[in-house]
Short mmCIF file of C-alpha atoms in Angstrom, two decimals:
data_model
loop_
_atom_site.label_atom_id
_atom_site.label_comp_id
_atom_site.label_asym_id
_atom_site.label_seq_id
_atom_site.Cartn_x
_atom_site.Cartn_y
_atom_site.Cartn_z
CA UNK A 1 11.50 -32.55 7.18
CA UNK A 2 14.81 -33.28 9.01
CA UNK A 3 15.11 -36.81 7.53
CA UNK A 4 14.56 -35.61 4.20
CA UNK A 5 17.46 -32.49 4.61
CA UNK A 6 19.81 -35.37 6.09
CA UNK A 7 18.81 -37.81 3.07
CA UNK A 8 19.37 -34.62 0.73
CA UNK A 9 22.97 -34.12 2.81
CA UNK A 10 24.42 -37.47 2.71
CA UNK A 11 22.95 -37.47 -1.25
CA UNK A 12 25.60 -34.77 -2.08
CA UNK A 13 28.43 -35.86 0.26
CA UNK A 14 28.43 -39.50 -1.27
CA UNK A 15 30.60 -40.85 -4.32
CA UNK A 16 29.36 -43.84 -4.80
CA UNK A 17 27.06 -44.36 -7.61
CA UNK A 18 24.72 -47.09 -6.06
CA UNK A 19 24.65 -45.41 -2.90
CA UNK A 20 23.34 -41.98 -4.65
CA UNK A 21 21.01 -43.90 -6.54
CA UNK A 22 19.24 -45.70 -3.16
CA UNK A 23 19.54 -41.93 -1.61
CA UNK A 24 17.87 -40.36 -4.61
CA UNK A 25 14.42 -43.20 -4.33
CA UNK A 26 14.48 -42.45 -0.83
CA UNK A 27 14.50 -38.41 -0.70
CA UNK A 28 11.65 -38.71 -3.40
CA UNK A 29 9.33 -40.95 -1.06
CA UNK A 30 10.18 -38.74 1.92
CA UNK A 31 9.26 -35.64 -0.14
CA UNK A 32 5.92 -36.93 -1.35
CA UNK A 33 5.14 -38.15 2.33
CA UNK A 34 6.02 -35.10 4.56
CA UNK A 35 5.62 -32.83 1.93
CA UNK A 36 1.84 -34.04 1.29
CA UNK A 37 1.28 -34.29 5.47
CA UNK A 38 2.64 -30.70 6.28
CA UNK A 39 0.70 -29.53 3.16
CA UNK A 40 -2.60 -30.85 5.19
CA UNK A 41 -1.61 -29.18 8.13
CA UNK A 42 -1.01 -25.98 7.00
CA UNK A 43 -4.22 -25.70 4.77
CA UNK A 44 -6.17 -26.91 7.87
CA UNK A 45 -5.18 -23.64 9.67
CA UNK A 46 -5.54 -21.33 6.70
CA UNK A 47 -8.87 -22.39 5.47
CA UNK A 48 -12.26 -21.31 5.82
CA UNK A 49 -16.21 -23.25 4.76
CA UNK A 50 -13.36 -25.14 2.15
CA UNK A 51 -11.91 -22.17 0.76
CA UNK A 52 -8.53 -21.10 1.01
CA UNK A 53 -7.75 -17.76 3.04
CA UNK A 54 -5.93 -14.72 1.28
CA UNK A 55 -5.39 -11.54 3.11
CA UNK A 56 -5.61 -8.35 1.40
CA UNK A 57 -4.65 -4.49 2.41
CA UNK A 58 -4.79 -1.75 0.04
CA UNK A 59 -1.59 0.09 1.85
CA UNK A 60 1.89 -0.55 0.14
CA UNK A 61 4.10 0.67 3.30
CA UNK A 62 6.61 -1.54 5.00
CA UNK A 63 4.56 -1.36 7.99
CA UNK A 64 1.72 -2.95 5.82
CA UNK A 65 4.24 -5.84 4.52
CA UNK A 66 4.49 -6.75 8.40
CA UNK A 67 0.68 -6.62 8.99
CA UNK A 68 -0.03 -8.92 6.36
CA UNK A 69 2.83 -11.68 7.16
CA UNK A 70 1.41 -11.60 10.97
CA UNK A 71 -2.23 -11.82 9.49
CA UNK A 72 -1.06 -15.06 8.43
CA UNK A 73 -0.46 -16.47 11.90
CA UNK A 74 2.21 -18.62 10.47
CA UNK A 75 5.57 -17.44 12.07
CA UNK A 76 8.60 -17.47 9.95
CA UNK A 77 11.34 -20.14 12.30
CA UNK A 78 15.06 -20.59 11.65
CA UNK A 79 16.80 -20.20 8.78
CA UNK A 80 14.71 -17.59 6.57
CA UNK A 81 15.08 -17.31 2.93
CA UNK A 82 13.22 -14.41 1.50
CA UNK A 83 13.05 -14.73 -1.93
CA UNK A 84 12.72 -11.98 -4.11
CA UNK A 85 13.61 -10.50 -7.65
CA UNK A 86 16.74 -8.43 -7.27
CA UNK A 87 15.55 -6.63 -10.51
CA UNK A 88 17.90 -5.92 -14.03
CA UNK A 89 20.08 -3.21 -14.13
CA UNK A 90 17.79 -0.17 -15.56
CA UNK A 91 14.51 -1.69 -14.03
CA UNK A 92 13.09 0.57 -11.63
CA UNK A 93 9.70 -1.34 -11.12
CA UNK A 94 11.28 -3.98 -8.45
CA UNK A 95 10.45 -4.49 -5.00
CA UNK A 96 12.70 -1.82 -3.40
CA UNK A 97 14.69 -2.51 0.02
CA UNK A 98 12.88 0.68 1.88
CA UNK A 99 9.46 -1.50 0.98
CA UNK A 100 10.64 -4.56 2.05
CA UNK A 101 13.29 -3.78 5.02
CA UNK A 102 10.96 -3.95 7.92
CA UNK A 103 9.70 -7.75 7.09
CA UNK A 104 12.78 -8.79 6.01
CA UNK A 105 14.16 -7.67 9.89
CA UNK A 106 10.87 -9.12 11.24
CA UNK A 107 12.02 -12.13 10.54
CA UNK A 108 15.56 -12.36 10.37
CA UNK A 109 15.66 -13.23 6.93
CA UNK A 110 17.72 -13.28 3.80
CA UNK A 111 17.18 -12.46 0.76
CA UNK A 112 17.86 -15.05 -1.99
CA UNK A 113 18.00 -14.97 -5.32
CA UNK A 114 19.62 -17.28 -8.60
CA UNK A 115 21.30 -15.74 -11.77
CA UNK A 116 19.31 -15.62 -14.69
CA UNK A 117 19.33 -17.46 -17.88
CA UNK A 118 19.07 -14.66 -20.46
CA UNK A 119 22.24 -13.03 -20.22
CA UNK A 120 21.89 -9.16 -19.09
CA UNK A 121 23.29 -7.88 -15.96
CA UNK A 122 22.51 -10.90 -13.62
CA UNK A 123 23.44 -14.31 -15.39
CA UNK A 124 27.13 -13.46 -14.74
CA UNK A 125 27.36 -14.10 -10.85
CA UNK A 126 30.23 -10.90 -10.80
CA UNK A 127 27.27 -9.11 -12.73
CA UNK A 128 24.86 -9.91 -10.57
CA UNK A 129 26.11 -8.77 -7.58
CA UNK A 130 27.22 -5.57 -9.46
CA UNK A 131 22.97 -5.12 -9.78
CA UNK A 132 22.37 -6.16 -6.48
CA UNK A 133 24.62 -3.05 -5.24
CA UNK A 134 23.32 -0.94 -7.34
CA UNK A 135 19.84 -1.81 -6.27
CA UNK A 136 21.09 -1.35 -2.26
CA UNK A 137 20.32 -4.70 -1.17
CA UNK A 138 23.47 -5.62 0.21
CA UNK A 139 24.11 -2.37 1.86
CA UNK A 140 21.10 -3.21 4.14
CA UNK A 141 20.47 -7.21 4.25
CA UNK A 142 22.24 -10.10 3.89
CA UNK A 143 22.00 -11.30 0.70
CA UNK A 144 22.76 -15.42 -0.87
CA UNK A 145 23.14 -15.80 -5.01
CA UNK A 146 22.14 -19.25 -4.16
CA UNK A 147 23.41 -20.62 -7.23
CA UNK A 148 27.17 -18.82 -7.55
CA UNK A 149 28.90 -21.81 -6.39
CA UNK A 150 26.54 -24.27 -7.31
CA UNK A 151 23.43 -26.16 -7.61
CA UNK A 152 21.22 -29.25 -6.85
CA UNK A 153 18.23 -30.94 -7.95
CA UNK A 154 14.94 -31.30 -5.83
CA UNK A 155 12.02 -33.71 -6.74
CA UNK A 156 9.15 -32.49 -8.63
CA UNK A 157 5.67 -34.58 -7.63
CA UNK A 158 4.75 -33.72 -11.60
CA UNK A 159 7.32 -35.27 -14.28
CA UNK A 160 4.89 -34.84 -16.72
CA UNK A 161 7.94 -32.38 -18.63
CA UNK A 162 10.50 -31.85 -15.87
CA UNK A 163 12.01 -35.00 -14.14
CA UNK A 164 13.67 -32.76 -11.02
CA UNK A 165 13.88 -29.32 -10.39
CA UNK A 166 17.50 -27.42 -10.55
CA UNK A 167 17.69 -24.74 -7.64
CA UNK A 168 20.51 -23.16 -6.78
CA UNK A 169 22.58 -25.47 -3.67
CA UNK A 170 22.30 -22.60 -1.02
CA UNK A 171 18.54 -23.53 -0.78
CA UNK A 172 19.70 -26.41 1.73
CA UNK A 173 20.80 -23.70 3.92
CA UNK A 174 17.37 -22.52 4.93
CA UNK A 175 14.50 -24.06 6.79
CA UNK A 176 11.82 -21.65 5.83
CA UNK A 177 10.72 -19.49 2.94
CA UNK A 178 9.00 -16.16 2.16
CA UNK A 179 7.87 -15.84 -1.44
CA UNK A 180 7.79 -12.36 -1.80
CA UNK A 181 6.96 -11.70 -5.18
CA UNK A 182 6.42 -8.69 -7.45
CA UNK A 183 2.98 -8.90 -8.99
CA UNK A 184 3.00 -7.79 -12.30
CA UNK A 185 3.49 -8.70 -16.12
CA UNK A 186 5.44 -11.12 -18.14
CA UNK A 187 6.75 -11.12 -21.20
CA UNK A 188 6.86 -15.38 -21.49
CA UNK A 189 4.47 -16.24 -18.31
CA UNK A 190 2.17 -13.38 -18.82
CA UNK A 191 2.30 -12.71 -15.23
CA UNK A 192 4.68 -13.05 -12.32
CA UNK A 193 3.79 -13.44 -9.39
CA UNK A 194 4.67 -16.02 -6.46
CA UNK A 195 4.26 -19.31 -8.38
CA UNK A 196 6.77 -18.08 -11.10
CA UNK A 197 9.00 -16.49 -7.71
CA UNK A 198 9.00 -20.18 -6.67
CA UNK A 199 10.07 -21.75 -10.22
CA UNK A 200 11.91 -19.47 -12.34
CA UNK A 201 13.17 -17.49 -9.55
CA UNK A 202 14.55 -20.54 -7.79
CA UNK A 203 15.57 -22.12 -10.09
CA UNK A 204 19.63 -22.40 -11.56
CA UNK A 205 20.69 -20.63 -14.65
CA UNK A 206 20.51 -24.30 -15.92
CA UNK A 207 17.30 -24.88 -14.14
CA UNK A 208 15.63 -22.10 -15.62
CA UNK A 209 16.64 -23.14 -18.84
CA UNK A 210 15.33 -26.45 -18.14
CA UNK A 211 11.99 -25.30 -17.02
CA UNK A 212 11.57 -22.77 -20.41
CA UNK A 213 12.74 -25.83 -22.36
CA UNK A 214 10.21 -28.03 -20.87
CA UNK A 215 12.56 -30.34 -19.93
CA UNK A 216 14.43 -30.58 -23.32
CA UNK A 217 18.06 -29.00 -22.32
CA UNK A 218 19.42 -27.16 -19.34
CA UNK A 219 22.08 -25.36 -22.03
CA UNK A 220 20.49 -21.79 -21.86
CA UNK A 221 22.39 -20.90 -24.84
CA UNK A 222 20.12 -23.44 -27.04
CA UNK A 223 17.01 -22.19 -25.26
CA UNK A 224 16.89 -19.10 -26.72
CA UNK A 225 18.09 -19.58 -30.82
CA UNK A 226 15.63 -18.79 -33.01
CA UNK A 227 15.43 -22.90 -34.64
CA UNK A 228 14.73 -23.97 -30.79
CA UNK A 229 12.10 -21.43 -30.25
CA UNK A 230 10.45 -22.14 -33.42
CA UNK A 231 10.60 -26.28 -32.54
CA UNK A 232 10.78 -26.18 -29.29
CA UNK A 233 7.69 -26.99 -25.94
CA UNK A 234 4.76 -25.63 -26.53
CA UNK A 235 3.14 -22.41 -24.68
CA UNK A 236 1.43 -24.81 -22.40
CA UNK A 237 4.20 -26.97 -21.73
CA UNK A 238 6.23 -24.05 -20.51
CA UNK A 239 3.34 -22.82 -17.99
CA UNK A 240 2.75 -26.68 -16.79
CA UNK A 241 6.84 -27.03 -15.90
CA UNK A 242 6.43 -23.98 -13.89
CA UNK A 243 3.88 -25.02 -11.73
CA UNK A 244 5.75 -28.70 -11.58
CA UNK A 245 8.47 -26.56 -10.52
CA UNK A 246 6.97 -24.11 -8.14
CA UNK A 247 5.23 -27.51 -6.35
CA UNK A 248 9.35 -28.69 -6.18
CA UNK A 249 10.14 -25.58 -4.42
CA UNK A 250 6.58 -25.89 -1.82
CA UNK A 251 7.14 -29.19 -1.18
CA UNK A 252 10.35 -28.85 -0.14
CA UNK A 253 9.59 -26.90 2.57
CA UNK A 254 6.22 -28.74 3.84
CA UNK A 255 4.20 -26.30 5.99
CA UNK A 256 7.45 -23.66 6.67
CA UNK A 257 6.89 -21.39 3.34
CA UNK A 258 4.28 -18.26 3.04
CA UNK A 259 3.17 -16.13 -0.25
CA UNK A 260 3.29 -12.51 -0.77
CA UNK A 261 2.21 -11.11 -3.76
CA UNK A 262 3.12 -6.84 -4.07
CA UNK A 263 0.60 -5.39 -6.76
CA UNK A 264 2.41 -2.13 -7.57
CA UNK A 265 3.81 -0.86 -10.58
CA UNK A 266 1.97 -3.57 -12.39
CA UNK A 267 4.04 -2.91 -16.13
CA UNK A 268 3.04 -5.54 -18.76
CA UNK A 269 6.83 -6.15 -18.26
CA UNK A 270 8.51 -7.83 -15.95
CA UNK A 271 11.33 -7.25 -13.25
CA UNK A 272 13.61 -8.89 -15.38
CA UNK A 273 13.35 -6.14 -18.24
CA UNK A 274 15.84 -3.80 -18.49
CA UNK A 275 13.52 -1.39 -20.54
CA UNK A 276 10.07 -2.20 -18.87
CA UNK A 277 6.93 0.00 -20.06
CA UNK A 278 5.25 1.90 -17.92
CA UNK A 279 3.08 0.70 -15.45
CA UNK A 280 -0.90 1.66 -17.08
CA UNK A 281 -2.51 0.50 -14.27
CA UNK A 282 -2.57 2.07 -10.29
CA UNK A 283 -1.17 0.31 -7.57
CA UNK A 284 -4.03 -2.26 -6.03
CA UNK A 285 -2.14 -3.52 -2.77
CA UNK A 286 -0.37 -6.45 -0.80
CA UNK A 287 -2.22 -9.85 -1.03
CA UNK A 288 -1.15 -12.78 0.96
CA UNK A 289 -1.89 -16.57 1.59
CA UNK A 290 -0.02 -20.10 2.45
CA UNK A 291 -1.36 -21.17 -1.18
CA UNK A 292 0.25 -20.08 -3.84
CA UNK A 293 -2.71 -21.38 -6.16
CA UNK A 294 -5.45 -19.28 -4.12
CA UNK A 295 -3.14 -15.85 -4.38
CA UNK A 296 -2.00 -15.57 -7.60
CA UNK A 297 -5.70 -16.35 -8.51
CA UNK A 298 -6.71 -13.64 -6.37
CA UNK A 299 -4.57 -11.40 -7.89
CA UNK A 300 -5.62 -11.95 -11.13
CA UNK A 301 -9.34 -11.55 -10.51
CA UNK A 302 -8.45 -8.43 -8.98
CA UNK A 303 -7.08 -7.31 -12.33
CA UNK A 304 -9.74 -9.08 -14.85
CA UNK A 305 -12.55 -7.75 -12.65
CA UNK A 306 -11.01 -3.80 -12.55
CA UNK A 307 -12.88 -1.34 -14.20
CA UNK A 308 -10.81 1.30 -15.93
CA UNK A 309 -10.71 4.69 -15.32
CA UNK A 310 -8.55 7.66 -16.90
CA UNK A 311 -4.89 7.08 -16.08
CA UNK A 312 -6.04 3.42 -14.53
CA UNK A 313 -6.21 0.90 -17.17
CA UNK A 314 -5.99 -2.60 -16.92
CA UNK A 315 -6.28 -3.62 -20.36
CA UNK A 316 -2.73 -3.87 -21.29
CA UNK A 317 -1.89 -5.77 -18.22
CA UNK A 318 -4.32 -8.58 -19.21
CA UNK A 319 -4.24 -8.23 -23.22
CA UNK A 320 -0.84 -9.42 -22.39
CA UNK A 321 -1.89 -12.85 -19.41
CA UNK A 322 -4.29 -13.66 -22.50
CA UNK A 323 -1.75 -13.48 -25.26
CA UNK A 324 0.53 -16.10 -23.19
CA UNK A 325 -2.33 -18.02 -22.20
CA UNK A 326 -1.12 -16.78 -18.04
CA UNK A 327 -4.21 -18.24 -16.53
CA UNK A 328 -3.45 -21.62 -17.48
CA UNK A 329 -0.41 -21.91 -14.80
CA UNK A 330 -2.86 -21.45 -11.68
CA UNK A 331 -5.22 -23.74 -13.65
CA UNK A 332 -2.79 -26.81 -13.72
CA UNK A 333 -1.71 -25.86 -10.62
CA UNK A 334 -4.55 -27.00 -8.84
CA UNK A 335 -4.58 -30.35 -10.80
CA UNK A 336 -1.47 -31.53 -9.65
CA UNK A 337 -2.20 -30.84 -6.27
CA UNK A 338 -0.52 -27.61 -5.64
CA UNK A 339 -3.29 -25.30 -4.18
CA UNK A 340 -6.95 -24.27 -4.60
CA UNK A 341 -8.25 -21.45 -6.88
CA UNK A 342 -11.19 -21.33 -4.45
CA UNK A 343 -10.65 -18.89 -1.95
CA UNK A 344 -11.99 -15.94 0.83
CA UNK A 345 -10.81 -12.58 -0.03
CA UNK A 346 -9.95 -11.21 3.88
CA UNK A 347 -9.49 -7.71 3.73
CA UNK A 348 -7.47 -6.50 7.04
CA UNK A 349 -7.56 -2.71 6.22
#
């Protein structure tokens, strides 16, 4: 991992054309080969009989945030990037900074995030930060908009769509990640949780537009018209560039990133609606796992095998994965090599 942040380094210090271009093959053989090593690792210490292990407590306390992360055994080193969704202005279904202030101190960490590609109140970095205030992040943690001044490109292992992944530049200031996603609905994805934390949400304002686009423009302006929609990547396509991009992202940081996946105020909308509907379904609890694959699966058998009762419906919630086709990202996923949807369920109440 330090040879590939000092090939990344000298990548974006150097002018010369040739030079870059030698840097470039290099950083994408070191990725693939430490990436897939630590990956090995990492899912030696976290599996069980072949299945991947995902922790589970019903609490949603910041005292049960920490138990979980600790659960893990896998201790958060250096320089921490939690990444989270700082939530649009007029969202109130966000992870809120009372939740999340004792892990984020448990570690030292700092919570990142990238400008959106939508307009709103956070595509505008001035905006952003405006929402970010509002929301009290910054009044309690540090807090990087990773892409204000900038951003880079990482190497994807998939280039079936995307042929990098755009992430905001600050993400070569950290050695180790927390995915600390916001389980819940999606109006594109049909659910969010950590694998479209690691893609969308790490991604650029250009990045995310390239991802959407399916690796047809990075102009977020295009990405949205009506004549691009209606000839633009398929469903499928979109869901397959996420998980190309969320594998970027993982293999990045080898064996120092961890998933957390908050199941509360599970709206059919996501964080990133400023007019979200209200959550139909109660809050299930914190799930956690070093494979992204294994806990977003989790999560969503969680929901698909719930059985309503009054005021606790799920059938919104997953009319809504099944009209976007959701289950398809954790499915390709595990193809490319990203994780396992095979997993133990290790409850820690």
């Amino acid at each position: 991992m330090y040879l590939c942040r000092l090939v990344l380094k000298l990548l974006f210090n150097s002018r010369n054309k040739m030079k870059k271009s030698i840097l470039t093959v290099l950083l994408m053989a070191l990725f693939v080969s430490t990436g897939c090593a630590q990956k090995a690792q990492t899912n030696q210490a976290n599996e069980t009989n072949g299945k991947t292990k995902v922790y589970m407590t019903t609490e949603i306390s910041p005292e049960a945030l920490v138990k979980i992360y600790k659960a893990l055994g896998h201790e958060a080193k250096g320089r921490v990037a939690v990444k989270i969704s700082t939530g649009e202005g007029g969202n109130n279904h966000y992870l809120k900074p009372d939740l999340i202030r004792g892990l984020v101190e448990e570690v030292n960490g700092t919570i990142v995030e990238c400008c959106t590609a939508y307009g709103g109140t956070r595509q505008d970095p001035k905006d952003h930060w405006k929402t970010i205030h509002e929301h009290g992040f910054d009044s309690i943690f540090a807090v990087d908009l990773m892409d204000e001044f900038g951003e880079i490109r990482i190497p994807v292992k998939d280039q079936k769509h995307l042929k990098y992944d755009i992430v905001g530049e600050h993400l070569a200031n950290y050695t180790f990640m927390i995915n600390l996603a916001h389980f819940k609905g999606h109006t594109m994805g049909g659910f969010g949780g950590v694998l479209k934390n690691a893609s969308i949400g790490v991604a650029s304002t250009h990045g995310k537009a390239y991802i959407h686009s399916a690796g047809k423009t990075t102009d977020p302006k295009l990405t949205w018209t009506p004549e691009y929609l209606a000839a633009g990547p398929t469903q499928d396509d979109f869901l397959e560039s996420m998980a190309a991009a969320a594998q970027g992202v993982h293999n990045y940081f080898g064996e120092n990133i961890l998933y957390i996946n908050v199941m509360n105020n599970m709206s059919v909308d996501c964080d990133c609606d400023g007019h979200p509907a209200a959550p139909r379904l109660k809050d299930m609890g914190i799930l956690a796992s070093t494979d992204p694959v294994a806990l977003d699966k989790a999560c969503l058998d969680l929901v698909f095998n719930h059985k309503a009762t009054e005021g606790d419906d799920e059938k919104p919630l997953i009319e809504r994965i099944n009209r976007q086709h959701g289950t398809y990202i954790v499915e390709y996923a595990e193809k490319i090599g990203l994780g396992s949807r095979d997993y133990e369920l290790i409850k820690i109440d």
